[in-house]
Coordinates of N, CA and C and ligand atoms in Angstrom, one line a residue:
X11 N 101.7 125.4 95.2 CA 101.9 125.7 93.9 C 100.7 126.3 93.4
X12 N 100.7 127.1 92.5 CA 99.5 128.3 92.1 C 99.3 128.4 90.7
X13 N 98.3 128.4 90.0 CA 98.1 129.0 88.4 C 98.0 130.2 88.6
X14 N 98.6 131.0 87.6 CA 98.7 132.0 87.2 C 97.5 132.5 85.9
X15 N 96.4 133.1 85.7 CA 96.0 132.9 84.5 C 95.5 134.2 83.6
X16 N 95.9 134.2 82.3 CA 95.5 135.5 81.9 C 94.5 135.0 80.6
X17 N 93.8 135.2 80.5 CA 92.7 134.8 79.1 C 92.9 133.2 78.9
X18 N 93.5 132.7 78.1 CA 93.7 131.2 77.8 C 94.8 130.7 78.3
X19 N 95.7 131.4 78.7 CA 97.0 131.1 79.2 C 97.3 131.1 80.6
X20 N 97.5 130.0 80.9 CA 97.9 129.2 82.5 C 99.7 129.1 82.6
X21 N 100.0 129.4 84.1 CA 101.5 129.0 84.2 C 101.2 128.4 85.5
X22 N 101.7 127.4 86.0 CA 102.0 126.6 87.0 C 103.5 126.9 88.1
X23 N 103.0 127.6 88.9 CA 104.2 128.2 89.4 C 104.1 128.2 91.2
X24 N 105.3 128.4 92.1 CA 105.4 128.3 93.5 C 105.4 129.7 94.0
X25 N 105.2 129.9 95.1 CA 105.0 131.2 95.6 C 106.5 131.6 95.6
X26 N 107.1 132.8 95.1 CA 108.4 133.0 95.0 C 108.9 133.3 93.8
X27 N 108.4 132.5 93.2 CA 109.0 132.0 91.5 C 109.0 133.5 91.0
X28 N 109.5 133.7 89.7 CA 109.3 134.8 88.7 C 108.8 134.3 87.6
X29 N 107.9 134.7 86.8 CA 107.1 134.4 85.5 C 107.9 135.6 84.5
X30 N 108.4 134.9 83.5 CA 108.7 135.7 82.7 C 108.1 135.1 81.4
X31 N 107.5 136.1 80.3 CA 106.6 136.1 79.3 C 107.1 137.0 78.4
X32 N 106.2 137.2 77.3 CA 106.2 138.2 76.4 C 105.4 139.4 77.0
X33 N 104.4 138.8 78.1 CA 103.5 139.8 78.5 C 104.3 140.5 79.8
X34 N 105.7 140.1 79.9 CA 106.3 140.7 81.1 C 107.0 140.0 82.2
X35 N 107.7 140.7 83.4 CA 107.9 139.7 84.5 C 106.9 140.1 85.4
X36 N 106.9 138.8 86.3 CA 106.1 139.2 87.7 C 106.5 138.2 88.7
X37 N 106.8 139.0 89.6 CA 107.2 137.9 90.9 C 105.9 137.5 91.7
X38 N 106.0 136.2 91.9 CA 105.0 135.8 92.5 C 105.2 135.7 93.9
X39 N 104.2 136.9 94.9 CA 104.4 137.0 95.9 C 104.3 135.4 96.9
X40 N 105.0 135.6 98.2 CA 105.0 134.5 99.0 C 103.4 133.9 99.3
X41 N 102.5 135.0 99.6 CA 101.3 134.8 100.2 C 100.1 135.2 99.0
X42 N 100.4 134.6 97.6 CA 99.7 134.8 96.6 C 98.3 134.0 97.0
X43 N 97.1 134.3 97.0 CA 96.0 133.8 97.3 C 95.0 133.8 96.2
X44 N 94.1 132.5 96.1 CA 93.2 132.6 94.9 C 92.3 133.6 94.8
X45 N 92.2 134.1 93.6 CA 91.5 135.4 93.0 C 92.5 136.8 93.0
X46 N 93.4 136.6 93.9 CA 94.5 137.9 93.7 C 94.6 138.3 92.3
X47 N 94.6 139.5 92.0 CA 95.1 140.1 90.9 C 96.4 140.5 90.8
X48 N 97.3 139.8 89.6 CA 98.8 140.9 90.2 C 99.2 141.1 88.6
X49 N 100.0 142.0 88.5 CA 100.4 143.0 87.5 C 102.0 142.2 86.9
X50 N 102.2 141.9 85.8 CA 103.8 142.0 85.3 C 103.9 143.4 85.3
X51 N 105.2 143.9 84.9 CA 105.7 144.9 84.8 C 105.5 146.0 83.5
X52 N 105.0 145.4 82.5 CA 104.0 145.6 81.6 C 102.8 146.2 81.7
X53 N 102.3 145.6 83.0 CA 100.6 146.2 83.3 C 99.8 145.0 82.9
X54 N 100.3 144.2 82.1 CA 99.5 142.7 82.0 C 99.0 142.0 83.4
X55 N 97.4 141.8 83.4 CA 97.3 141.1 84.6 C 96.9 139.7 84.7
X56 N 97.0 139.1 85.6 CA 96.8 137.9 85.8 C 96.0 137.4 87.1
X57 N 95.3 136.3 87.0 CA 94.4 136.0 88.4 C 95.2 134.6 89.0
X58 N 95.5 134.9 90.0 CA 95.8 133.4 91.0 C 94.7 132.8 91.0
X59 N 95.0 131.4 90.9 CA 93.4 130.2 91.0 C 94.6 129.2 91.4
X60 N 93.6 128.5 92.5 CA 94.4 127.4 93.1 C 94.3 125.8 92.5
X61 N 95.3 125.3 92.0 CA 95.3 124.2 90.8 C 94.2 123.0 91.3
X62 N 93.2 122.7 90.6 CA 92.6 121.3 91.4 C 92.7 120.2 89.9
X63 N 91.9 119.1 89.9 CA 92.2 118.2 89.2 C 92.3 118.0 87.7
X64 N 91.6 119.1 87.0 CA 91.7 119.3 85.5 C 92.8 120.0 85.3
X65 N 93.1 121.1 86.4 CA 94.2 121.8 86.1 C 95.9 121.0 86.6
X66 N 95.7 119.8 87.2 CA 96.7 119.1 87.4 C 96.8 118.1 86.1
X67 N 95.6 117.9 85.5 CA 95.9 116.9 84.4 C 96.6 117.6 83.2
X68 N 96.3 118.8 83.2 CA 96.9 119.6 82.3 C 98.6 119.8 82.3
X69 N 99.0 120.1 83.7 CA 100.3 120.6 84.0 C 101.1 119.5 84.7
X70 N 100.5 118.3 84.9 CA 101.5 117.3 85.3 C 102.6 116.9 83.8
X71 N 104.0 116.7 84.6 CA 104.6 115.7 83.6 C 104.1 114.8 83.4
X72 N 103.9 114.6 81.9 CA 103.5 113.1 81.6 C 104.6 112.3 81.1
X73 N 104.1 110.8 81.6 CA 104.9 109.7 81.2 C 104.2 108.8 80.2
X74 N 103.3 107.6 81.2 CA 102.1 107.0 80.6 C 101.2 107.6 80.2
X75 N 100.4 107.3 79.6 CA 99.1 108.1 79.1 C 98.2 108.2 80.1
X76 N 97.8 109.9 80.8 CA 96.8 109.9 81.8 C 95.6 109.4 81.4
X77 N 94.9 109.3 82.5 CA 93.5 108.8 82.3 C 92.8 110.2 82.1
X78 N 91.9 110.6 81.6 CA 90.8 111.4 81.0 C 90.1 111.8 82.4
X79 N 89.9 113.1 83.1 CA 88.8 113.5 83.8 C 87.7 112.8 83.7
X80 N 87.0 112.1 82.7 CA 85.4 112.1 82.6 C 85.5 110.3 82.8
X81 N 86.9 109.8 82.9 CA 87.1 108.5 83.2 C 87.4 108.5 84.6
X82 N 87.9 109.2 85.3 CA 88.3 109.4 86.9 C 86.6 109.5 87.1
X83 N 85.9 110.3 86.5 CA 84.6 110.5 87.5 C 83.7 109.4 87.2
X84 N 83.9 108.6 86.1 CA 82.8 107.5 86.4 C 83.6 106.5 87.3
X85 N 84.8 106.6 87.3 CA 85.4 105.4 88.5 C 84.9 105.7 90.1
X86 N 84.9 107.2 90.3 CA 84.5 107.8 91.8 C 82.8 107.3 91.8
X87 N 82.4 107.8 90.6 CA 80.6 107.7 90.6 C 80.3 106.4 90.9
X88 N 81.0 105.4 90.0 CA 80.5 104.4 90.1 C 81.0 103.2 91.2
X89 N 82.1 103.5 91.8 CA 82.6 102.7 92.8 C 82.4 103.6 94.2
X90 N 81.8 104.8 94.4 CA 81.7 105.6 95.4 C 83.1 106.0 96.4
X91 N 84.0 105.9 95.7 CA 85.2 106.0 96.5 C 85.6 107.5 97.1
X92 N 85.9 107.4 98.4 CA 85.8 108.2 99.4 C 86.8 108.6 100.1
X93 N 86.7 109.3 101.1 CA 87.7 110.0 102.1 C 88.5 108.5 102.8
X94 N 87.7 107.8 103.3 CA 87.7 106.6 104.3 C 88.4 105.6 103.4
X95 N 88.8 105.6 102.0 CA 89.1 104.3 101.4 C 90.4 104.1 101.2
X96 N 91.0 103.1 101.3 CA 92.3 102.6 100.8 C 92.3 101.9 99.5
X97 N 92.6 102.6 98.8 CA 93.0 102.2 97.3 C 94.4 101.6 96.9
X98 N 94.3 100.7 95.9 CA 95.5 100.0 95.3 C 95.3 100.7 93.9
X99 N 96.1 101.2 93.1 CA 96.2 101.5 91.8 C 97.5 100.9 91.1
X100 N 97.5 100.7 89.9 CA 98.6 100.4 89.0 C 98.3 100.4 87.8
X101 N 98.9 100.8 86.8 CA 100.5 101.6 86.9 C 99.9 103.0 87.2
X102 N 100.6 103.7 88.3 CA 100.8 105.1 88.3 C 100.8 105.7 87.1
X103 N 102.0 105.5 86.1 CA 102.1 106.3 84.9 C 102.4 107.6 85.0
X104 N 101.8 108.6 84.6 CA 101.5 110.4 84.9 C 101.2 110.6 86.5
X105 N 100.3 109.6 86.9 CA 99.6 109.8 88.1 C 98.2 110.6 88.2
X106 N 97.6 110.7 87.1 CA 96.2 111.6 87.4 C 95.1 110.9 88.0
X107 N 95.1 109.7 87.7 CA 94.0 108.7 88.6 C 94.5 108.7 90.1
X108 N 95.9 108.5 90.3 CA 96.2 108.7 91.8 C 95.9 109.7 92.4
X109 N 96.4 110.9 92.0 CA 96.6 112.3 92.5 C 94.5 112.4 92.6
X110 N 93.9 112.8 91.6 CA 92.3 112.8 91.8 C 92.0 111.8 93.0
X111 N 92.4 110.6 93.2 CA 91.7 109.9 94.5 C 92.2 110.4 95.5
X112 N 93.6 111.0 95.7 CA 94.1 111.5 97.0 C 93.6 112.9 97.2
X113 N 93.1 113.5 96.1 CA 92.7 114.7 96.7 C 91.2 114.7 96.7
X114 N 90.6 113.3 96.6 CA 89.4 113.4 97.4 C 89.5 113.0 98.9
X115 N 90.6 112.9 99.3 CA 90.8 112.5 100.4 C 91.3 110.9 100.8
X116 N 91.7 109.9 99.8 CA 91.3 108.3 99.7 C 93.2 108.3 100.0
X117 N 93.7 107.2 100.7 CA 94.9 106.7 101.0 C 95.0 105.8 100.1
X118 N 96.5 106.1 98.7 CA 96.4 105.4 97.8 C 97.5 104.7 97.8
X119 N 97.9 103.6 97.4 CA 99.2 102.9 97.1 C 99.1 102.3 95.6
X120 N 100.3 103.2 94.9 CA 100.2 102.8 93.3 C 101.3 102.4 93.3
X121 N 101.1 101.4 91.8 CA 102.4 100.5 91.7 C 102.9 101.2 90.5
X122 N 104.4 101.2 90.0 CA 104.8 101.8 89.0 C 106.0 101.2 88.6
X123 N 106.0 100.1 87.7 CA 107.3 99.3 87.7 C 108.5 99.9 86.8
X124 N 108.0 101.3 86.2 CA 109.2 101.8 85.3 C 110.1 102.9 86.1
X125 N 111.0 102.8 86.7 CA 111.7 103.5 87.8 C 111.8 105.4 87.3
X126 N 111.8 105.5 86.4 CA 111.7 106.8 86.1 C 110.6 107.5 85.9
X127 N 109.4 106.7 85.5 CA 108.2 106.9 85.7 C 107.7 107.3 87.0
X128 N 108.0 106.6 87.9 CA 107.6 106.2 89.4 C 108.2 107.9 90.1
X129 N 109.7 108.2 89.5 CA 109.9 109.4 90.2 C 109.6 110.7 89.6
X130 N 108.6 110.6 88.4 CA 108.3 111.8 87.9 C 106.7 111.6 88.7
X131 N 106.1 110.7 88.8 CA 105.0 110.3 89.3 C 105.1 111.3 90.9
X132 N 106.0 110.8 91.8 CA 106.3 111.3 93.1 C 106.3 113.0 93.0
X133 N 107.0 113.4 91.6 CA 107.1 114.7 91.8 C 105.5 115.3 91.5
X134 N 104.9 114.8 90.2 CA 103.7 115.1 90.3 C 102.6 115.0 91.5
X135 N 102.7 114.1 92.7 CA 102.1 114.1 93.8 C 102.5 114.9 94.8
X136 N 103.8 115.7 94.9 CA 104.1 116.8 95.6 C 103.6 118.0 95.0
X137 N 103.3 118.2 93.6 CA 102.5 119.2 93.1 C 101.3 119.3 93.1
X138 N 100.4 118.1 93.5 CA 99.4 117.9 93.6 C 98.8 118.1 95.1
X139 N 99.9 118.2 96.0 CA 99.6 118.4 97.3 C 99.1 117.1 98.2
X140 N 99.1 115.9 97.5 CA 98.9 114.7 98.1 C 100.0 113.4 98.3
X141 N 100.9 114.1 98.4 CA 102.4 113.0 98.8 C 101.9 112.4 99.9
X142 N 101.4 112.9 101.1 CA 101.1 112.4 102.6 C 99.9 111.3 102.2
X143 N 99.2 111.2 100.8 CA 98.4 110.3 100.9 C 98.6 109.3 100.0
X144 N 99.1 110.0 99.0 CA 99.4 108.6 97.8 C 100.8 108.5 97.8
X145 N 101.2 106.8 97.9 CA 102.5 106.4 97.9 C 102.9 105.7 96.9
X146 N 104.0 106.1 95.9 CA 104.3 105.6 94.4 C 105.2 104.7 94.9
X147 N 105.1 103.3 94.9 CA 105.9 102.1 94.8 C 106.5 102.1 93.7
X148 N 107.7 101.8 93.4 CA 108.3 101.1 92.2 C 108.6 100.1 92.2
X149 N 107.8 99.4 91.8 CA 107.6 97.8 91.5 C 106.2 97.1 90.3
X150 N 106.6 96.2 90.1 CA 105.5 95.2 89.3 C 104.5 94.8 90.4
X151 N 103.0 95.2 90.1 CA 101.9 94.6 91.0 C 101.9 93.5 91.1
X152 N 101.9 92.9 89.6 CA 101.3 91.5 89.8 C 102.8 90.7 90.8
X153 N 103.8 91.1 91.1 CA 104.6 90.2 91.8 C 104.6 90.5 93.2
X154 N 103.5 91.8 93.4 CA 103.3 91.6 95.2 C 102.0 91.3 95.6
X155 N 101.2 90.9 94.9 CA 99.8 90.5 95.2 C 99.7 89.8 96.5
X156 N 100.6 89.0 96.8 CA 100.6 88.0 97.9 C 100.7 88.6 99.2
X157 N 101.1 90.1 99.1 CA 101.3 90.7 100.6 C 100.2 91.8 100.8
X158 N 99.4 92.1 99.8 CA 98.6 93.1 99.8 C 97.0 92.3 100.2
X159 N 96.4 93.5 101.0 CA 94.9 93.0 101.3 C 94.3 94.0 101.9
X160 N 93.2 94.1 101.9 CA 92.4 94.8 103.0 C 91.7 96.6 102.2
X161 N 91.9 96.4 100.9 CA 91.7 97.6 100.3 C 90.3 97.6 99.7
X162 N 89.5 98.8 99.7 CA 88.0 98.9 99.2 C 88.2 99.2 98.1
X163 N 89.2 99.6 97.1 CA 89.0 99.6 95.6 C 90.2 99.4 95.0
X164 N 90.1 98.9 94.1 CA 91.5 98.5 93.2 C 91.6 99.2 91.8
X165 N 92.1 99.7 91.3 CA 92.1 100.8 89.9 C 93.2 100.2 89.1
X166 N 93.2 99.5 88.1 CA 93.9 99.0 87.0 C 94.0 99.9 85.8
X167 N 95.1 100.1 85.2 CA 95.4 100.8 84.2 C 96.8 100.2 83.5
X168 N 96.7 99.0 83.3 CA 97.8 98.3 82.8 C 97.2 97.3 81.6
X169 N 98.1 96.5 80.9 CA 97.9 95.8 79.8 C 97.7 94.3 80.8
X170 N 98.5 94.5 81.7 CA 98.4 92.6 82.3 C 97.3 92.8 83.9
X171 N 96.4 93.7 83.7 CA 95.2 93.9 84.6 C 94.7 92.8 84.8
X172 N 94.2 91.9 84.0 CA 93.2 90.7 84.3 C 94.0 89.6 85.4
X173 N 95.4 89.6 85.0 CA 96.2 88.9 86.4 C 95.7 89.4 87.6
X174 N 95.6 90.8 87.9 CA 95.5 91.2 89.1 C 94.1 91.0 89.5
X175 N 93.0 91.2 88.6 CA 91.8 91.1 88.7 C 91.0 89.6 89.0
X176 N 92.0 88.8 88.7 CA 91.5 87.6 88.9 C 91.8 86.9 90.5
X177 N 92.8 88.2 90.9 CA 93.4 87.8 92.5 C 92.9 88.9 93.5
X178 N 91.7 89.6 92.6 CA 91.1 90.8 93.2 C 90.4 90.2 94.8
X179 N 89.6 89.1 94.7 CA 89.0 88.8 96.1 C 90.0 88.6 97.4
X180 N 91.5 88.3 97.1 CA 92.6 88.3 98.2 C 92.7 89.7 98.2
X181 N 92.5 90.7 97.8 CA 93.2 92.1 98.0 C 92.2 93.1 98.5
X182 N 90.8 92.6 98.0 CA 89.7 93.5 98.5 C 89.2 93.1 99.9
X183 N 88.5 94.1 100.6 CA 87.4 93.8 101.4 C 86.1 93.3 101.0
X184 N 85.4 92.7 101.7 CA 84.2 92.6 101.2 C 83.5 93.5 100.9
X185 N 82.9 93.7 99.5 CA 82.2 94.8 99.1 C 82.6 95.7 98.5
X186 N 84.2 95.4 98.2 CA 85.1 96.4 97.7 C 85.1 96.3 96.2
X187 N 85.3 97.1 95.3 CA 85.3 97.2 93.8 C 86.9 97.3 93.3
X188 N 86.7 96.8 92.3 CA 87.8 96.8 91.0 C 87.2 97.4 90.0
X189 N 88.1 98.4 89.4 CA 87.7 99.2 88.2 C 88.8 98.8 87.4
X190 N 88.8 98.6 85.8 CA 89.9 98.5 85.1 C 89.5 99.5 83.9
X191 N 90.6 100.3 83.5 CA 90.6 101.1 82.6 C 91.1 100.5 81.3
X192 N 90.5 99.9 79.9 CA 91.1 99.4 78.5 C 90.6 100.0 77.7
X193 N 92.3 100.6 76.8 CA 91.8 101.4 75.7 C 91.3 100.7 74.6
X194 N 91.0 99.4 74.5 CA 90.7 98.4 73.6 C 90.1 97.5 74.2
X195 N 88.7 96.9 73.6 CA 87.6 96.4 73.9 C 88.1 94.9 74.2
X196 N 89.2 94.6 73.6 CA 90.0 93.2 73.8 C 90.2 93.0 75.4
X197 N 90.8 94.3 75.9 CA 91.7 94.3 77.1 C 90.2 94.2 78.0
X198 N 88.9 95.1 77.9 CA 88.0 94.6 78.6 C 87.3 93.3 78.4
X199 N 87.5 92.3 77.7 CA 86.9 91.2 77.7 C 87.5 90.5 78.5
X200 N 89.3 90.8 78.5 CA 89.7 89.7 79.3 C 89.7 89.9 80.9
X201 N 89.6 91.8 81.1 CA 89.0 91.6 82.6 C 88.0 90.8 82.9
X202 N 86.6 90.9 82.0 CA 85.6 90.4 82.1 C 86.0 88.8 82.5
X203 N 86.2 88.7 81.9 CA 86.8 87.0 82.1 C 87.7 86.6 83.3
X204 N 88.8 87.4 83.2 CA 89.2 87.3 84.8 C 88.4 87.3 86.1
X205 N 87.4 88.5 85.9 CA 86.7 88.6 86.8 C 85.5 87.4 87.3
X206 N 85.3 86.6 86.2 CA 84.5 85.8 86.4 C 84.8 84.6 86.8
X207 N 86.4 84.2 86.5 CA 87.3 82.9 86.8 C 87.5 83.6 88.5
X208 N 87.8 85.1 88.6 CA 88.0 85.1 90.3 C 86.4 85.0 91.2
X209 N 85.7 84.9 90.6 CA 84.2 84.8 91.3 C 83.7 86.0 91.9
X210 N 84.4 87.1 91.1 CA 83.6 88.7 91.5 C 82.1 88.9 90.9
X211 N 81.5 89.6 91.3 CA 80.2 89.7 91.1 C 79.8 91.2 90.6
X212 N 78.6 91.5 90.1 CA 78.3 93.0 89.4 C 79.4 93.2 88.5
X213 N 79.7 92.4 87.4 CA 80.5 92.6 86.3 C 79.9 93.5 85.4
X214 N 80.6 94.8 84.9 CA 79.7 95.6 84.0 C 81.0 96.3 83.7
X215 N 81.0 96.3 82.0 CA 81.8 97.4 81.3 C 80.9 98.1 80.5
X216 N 81.6 99.4 80.7 CA 81.1 100.7 79.8 C 81.8 101.1 79.1
X217 N 81.5 101.8 77.7 CA 82.2 102.5 76.9 C 82.1 103.9 77.4
X218 N 83.3 104.5 77.4 CA 83.4 106.3 77.8 C 83.2 107.0 76.5
X219 N 81.9 107.5 76.5 CA 81.7 108.6 75.3 C 81.4 110.0 76.1
X220 N 81.9 111.0 75.4 CA 81.2 112.3 75.8 C 81.2 113.3 74.7
X221 N 80.4 113.9 74.4 CA 79.9 114.5 73.6 C 80.0 116.2 74.1
X222 N 80.5 117.3 73.8 CA 80.4 118.7 74.1 C 79.4 119.1 73.5
X223 N 78.6 119.9 73.9 CA 77.5 120.6 73.3 C 78.1 122.1 73.1
X224 N 77.7 122.7 71.3 CA 78.0 123.9 71.0 C 76.6 124.8 71.1
X225 N 76.8 126.1 71.5 CA 75.8 127.0 71.3 C 75.9 127.8 70.5
X226 N 75.7 128.0 69.2 CA 76.0 128.9 68.2 C 75.1 129.9 67.8
X227 N 75.1 130.7 67.2 CA 74.0 131.7 66.9 C 72.9 131.0 66.0
X228 N 73.3 130.2 65.1 CA 72.2 129.2 64.5 C 71.7 128.3 65.2
X229 N 71.8 128.0 65.9 CA 71.3 126.6 66.7 C 72.4 126.0 68.0
X230 N 71.9 124.8 68.4 CA 72.6 124.2 69.7 C 72.8 122.6 68.8
X231 N 73.9 122.0 69.1 CA 74.1 120.8 68.8 C 75.5 120.2 69.5
X232 N 75.5 118.8 69.3 CA 76.9 118.4 69.9 C 77.7 118.9 69.1
X233 N 79.2 119.1 69.4 CA 80.7 119.5 68.5 C 80.6 118.6 67.7
X234 N 81.1 119.3 66.6 CA 81.5 118.0 65.5 C 83.0 117.8 65.4
X235 N 83.8 118.8 66.1 CA 85.1 118.5 66.1 C 85.2 117.5 67.9
X236 N 86.4 116.6 67.5 CA 87.0 116.0 68.6 C 86.2 114.8 68.6
X237 N 87.2 114.0 69.5 CA 86.8 112.2 69.6 C 86.1 112.4 71.0
X238 N 84.8 111.7 70.9 CA 84.1 111.7 72.1 C 84.6 110.2 72.7
X239 N 85.3 109.2 72.1 CA 85.5 107.9 73.1 C 86.9 107.9 73.8
X240 N 86.9 107.8 74.6 CA 88.0 107.4 75.6 C 88.5 106.1 75.6
X241 N 87.5 105.3 76.0 CA 88.1 103.9 76.4 C 87.0 103.1 77.1
X242 N 87.5 102.1 77.8 CA 86.0 101.0 78.3 C 86.4 100.9 79.8
X243 N 85.5 101.0 80.7 CA 85.6 100.8 82.1 C 85.1 99.8 82.4
X244 N 85.6 98.6 83.1 CA 85.1 97.4 83.5 C 84.9 97.6 85.1
X245 N 83.9 97.1 85.8 CA 83.7 97.2 87.1 C 83.4 96.0 87.9
X246 N 83.9 95.7 88.8 CA 83.4 94.1 89.4 C 83.6 94.2 90.9
X247 N 83.0 93.4 91.9 CA 82.7 93.6 93.1 C 83.3 92.2 93.8
X248 N 83.8 92.4 94.9 CA 84.2 91.2 96.0 C 83.3 91.0 96.5
X249 N 82.1 90.3 96.5 CA 81.1 89.7 97.2 C 79.7 90.9 97.4
Ligands
SAM318 C1 98.5 104.1 80.5 S1 99.8 104.4 82.2 C2 98.6 104.6 83.6 C3 98.3 106.2 83.9 C4 97.5 106.5 85.2 N1 96.3 105.7 85.3 C5 97.1 107.9 85.0 O1 96.1 108.1 85.3 O2 98.2 108.7 84.9 C6 100.3 102.8 82.5 C7 101.2 102.5 83.6 O3 101.4 101.4 83.9 C8 102.9 100.8 84.1 N2 102.5 99.2 84.3 C9 102.4 98.3 83.3 N3 102.2 97.2 83.9 C10 102.2 97.4 85.2 C11 102.7 96.4 86.4 N4 102.5 95.1 86.5 N5 103.1 96.9 87.5 C12 103.1 98.5 87.7 N6 103.1 99.2 87.0 C13 103.1 99.0 85.4 C14 103.2 101.3 83.0 O4 105.0 101.2 82.8 C15 102.7 102.6 82.6 O5 103.3 103.6 83.1

């Protein structure tokens, strides 16, 4: 897949597709490459771009509320997620976190209990070019924990995450991390209590706040528009 970019307009297309907009019609060449400039029949110019994580966040079909790139970044930074990692993830939802981890090169097994969501997530993994590394399994993770072990990282974005956190030592390799995203602080507290119950170490919770800066003619300051808070991230470690 490629992106065609014109100003702040973007279209995700496959080579060979036809783009039809008010800017004209454009046939995407089979060999379209990043940086190439293509013109519609009305002479409007588009630049070809290869989609990366934030582009996929914008263009994936959405089901479960996708994780924001800033939260993905904190998970990767805090846990050191890398290309040699085996990651267990739930729930897949839209698959933003799973796709980012796949693009890093990690092998991801992600559980989604809602079959229609899992089907969309598989298509999103195709779009992201990571379906060889990210397996979307249609199932409830809490019911499959007995058969899972040897993961470097467990990432959870579900209401029932505490039930998995408590069992994390059975699923993680020594030194492995569990990371829990919670939209509400009550969810974080439950995750922390489960981590304590499960005997995990290094238990920490952070609120994610990000402020964009505006550089105007009169001066520079944090943007006054927009919500900086996204959620809470709890991390813990097995041994
Ligand atoms: C908020 S979304 C996850 C979004 C995802 N992290 C992303 O970046 O796109 C939560 C998803 O978890 C699924 N889910 C909740 N509990 C689950 C469980 N125990 N096992 C598997 N999937 C679960 C829900 O169906 C929902 O699609």
